[in-house]
Amino acid sequence: MLELYCLYLDKALILCCYVIYQKHGKDSISLVPIKNIERELICPICKELFTHPLILPCQHSVCHKCVRELLMLNHEDSFDAGSECSLPGSPRSRVPSPSMERLDRLVRSGSISSPGWRRGSVTPRVTTIPCPGCQHDIDLGERGISMLFRNFTLESIVERYRQAARAAVAIMCNICKPPQQQEATKSCMDCKASYCNECFKMHHPWGTPKAQHEYVGPTTNFRPKVLMCPEHEMEKVNMYCEVCRRPVCHLCKLGGSHANHKVTSMSSAYKILKEKLAKSIHYLISKEDQVRTQITELDVLINQTEENGQLAERRANEHFERLFETLQERKSEMLRSIEQSRNRRLDQLRSQVEEYQGMLENSGLVGYAQEVLKETDQSCFVQTAKQLHVRIQKATESLRTFHPAANPCFDEFVLDTSREETLLKEMCFGGVPDPPLIDLSRSRVYNEATICWRLSDDHLPTDHQVLEYRRCGLWRATDRVYGPSTVVCDLEPDSLYAFRVRSCRNSMYSPYSPEVKFHTPPAPAFGFLFSDKCGFSTERLVLNKRRDSVESVAGMAFLLGAERVQTGSYIGLDYIIGDAGISQGRHYWAFTVEPHSYLVKVGVASDSKLLEWFHNPRDTSSPRYDHDSGHDSGSEDTCYELSQPFTLITLGMGKLFIPKASSSSSVSSATASSTDPSNRVLPMPQRVGVCLDYDAGRVYFYDADTMRCLYERQVDCSGTMYPAFGLMGSGKVQLEEFITAKRLTF
C-alpha cells in the first residue's frame, strides 16, 4: 500500500509536472527536478533508460530492441540477431545499434523481415507478445513493430534527463575536428547535427534557406518535424482514433482498419487531452499534503504491523511450547507404563520357563520321581509317592492345556490419535474466510453451467470451495472444488437457476456469496465451427485458425466496390455458414458481435437454396431487395423472402434492428408490430443467442445474458439448416467457447 502511494505521488506527479513545466513555464506549476523522474524513464524489460521507445497498443512504452527480443523469444523466427539486437542476458553495449530512422526504413521497405511476418507468406502470422507493464497479450498484427509509433515525447525527456545527469559532459560540435573541436551550443533539427557558434553561422548563412532551419539547444535526440503514419508511410497523421487511442491519417479512416471507428481532429484531441492532463496534475498537486499525511499514517501502520506481528509470533510460540510440553509429559508417562508392563510380563514368562524346565528328563522333578520308583518298601513308597503323584499330575495337565503366563502383545498401548490429529489440523489461525464472488462475465450457462468465481485480493489460501445451485426447492451442492470454477451438468432447458458459492478453510466456512441467477437456453447447445468452404470470401473475410472467429476487413476491395453507389445500389454482404447442419429437433447457439461492427446479419440458412444462391448471388443490401428499406414497391418483400435462403436479423454500430412483419411470414416480437421504425431499434446485446426449432419451423433470437426473446418468426425447414452470418464493412463475430469446445477437441 505504501509503495502504491509512493508511485501515486512520485511517478505520476513528478513526470506530469515536469512535462507541464516544460510546455508552460514556471508559472503553471511548481518545478520538479528532472533527476527525480528516473523511475519513469526505465524500460520494464532491460531496466535501463529507454532507447528509441515504441508505444504499444496498450499505451505502455518499451525499447525498440526489447520489443524485437520479445518477438524472437516468442516465435523463434530466423533473424540475424547480431545485426540488430542482442540476445537476452548479453551486454547491450556489445552490439552496434543502427539509427532508428534507418531501422524504420529497412523494416517498412521489406529489407528486414519483421518478426512474426514472413514476406510472401499466403497467410501472414499474427504476432503476439506479452506487455511487461500490464501483462496483457498485445497483438501487433502481421506487420509487427512497423505498426508502432515512436514515443518522441518520452525520448526527449530521456535525453534531457541524460543531459542533467551528465552535466559535466558536454555535447561536442559535429563539424569541428579534434583537437580543436568545440562544445556545441545549438542543434539543428533539420540537419540533425550539433554546432558550435562559428560552425552554425558557417553552415546556416543569413539569407539562405538553411537560415530558416529549426534549432534547439545541444541534443543528441533529433525527432522528425511531422509524425508520419506507420501504415501509410507517406501520409501525415492528422486525426485521433478514440477507439484505438492512437493517431491516424486520412487513409486509415477512409479504408483502413479505422474505417468505422470514431475519430476526432488532432487539434481537438490535443486540446481535450491537454486539459484533462492539466486538471489531473493540478488535482494531484492539491492533494500532495493529503497524500504525504496518508503516507505518514501508512508508515505508522507498518511499524505497528511489524510490532504486532512479532508479538503474535511470540504468543504462538508460547502456545505451541505448552502443547509440546503436554505432549512430552504424556509421552514420558506412556513410555514408563510400557516399560513396567514389559518387565512384569518378562518375569512371568521366565518363571513359566523354569517350571517347564523341571519337566525335562534331566531336571529335578523327573529325577526325583525316578528315584522314588526304586523304593521297595511299600509303606514308605505310598507315603512319599502320594504327594509326588499330585505334582506329576499338575505338570501333565499343564502340558495338555498350555497357556503362556503373559501376552507378548502390547495392543492396549497402541494409540489412536486420528481425532487429535484432525483437531490439530483444523486449528484455525486465519479466522473465517471471505466469501468469493461469482464472476458474471466469465460464467456461462447452457445445458451445462460453467460457473467461475474470484476470491478477495488479500485472501488467505483456502482449502476448497463448494458451489450450490437450485431451480426450485432445496439447494444442491457440488463436490469440493479446488479451483476457481466448476461445471454443473444436466440442467433443465428454459429454466431459471440460482447459484451461490462459499469457501472453506480449516473446516470453517465463509458466508455464501451473493446469489446470482441464470436462465438456461430453451434447447441443448449446438456445436459447430465456421465453414471455410461454402461461400467463404477469402478476400474480405478473415477466419482464424480455430475457425471460431470471423472478421470482415474494410480494405481496398471495399473502396473499389463503393463505385456502385453511383448506380443506386450498395455493396453486398459476405456470407459464411457453420460447418454442421440441423435436420431435426431444437438447437441453440450463442456468439458475440464486436460492438463497433458496421453491419452484421445473423440467423439460419437452408441448404436447398444455398447452392442456387451462391451461383446466382443477389445484393441483399440493395434497397430493391431489402425488405426493411421502407420502399413501397408492391411485392418486394414477398419476392425477397421467396428467393433468399437466409432468415436473418441485423446488428451494427451497437444496435439491433428488428425486421418488419410481412404478409408472407408469421412474426412475433414485442416491437415488430410497431409501425414506428425507432421502436424496432434496440441496443445490441453483449451476447446474442439463436434457437432453431426444426420440427416447428420457427427461429428465435435472444439476448443470451437474460434469455429474453427479442424476435421470432416462421422459417422454411424443408432441408438441412445451417447457422448463417453475413458481414459488411468492418465487423467481427466470435463463437462462444462452449459452442466450439467439443468440435475443437476432435
PDB file of C-alpha atoms in Angstrom, residues 55 108 380 384 490 494 664:
ATOM      1  CA  ILE A  55       4.249   2.811 -27.862  1.00  0.00           C
ATOM      2  CA  ARG A 108       8.944  -0.789 -43.863  1.00  0.00           C
ATOM      3  CA  CYS A 380       7.394 -95.910  52.622  1.00  0.00           C
ATOM      4  CA  THR A 384       6.178 -90.471  49.517  1.00  0.00           C
ATOM      5  CA  ASP A 490     -27.734 -31.940 -16.637  1.00  0.00           C
ATOM      6  CA  ASP A 494     -35.624 -22.981 -20.354  1.00  0.00           C
ATOM      7  CA  SER A 664     -45.976 -13.899 -46.021  1.00  0.00           C
TER       8      SER A 664
END
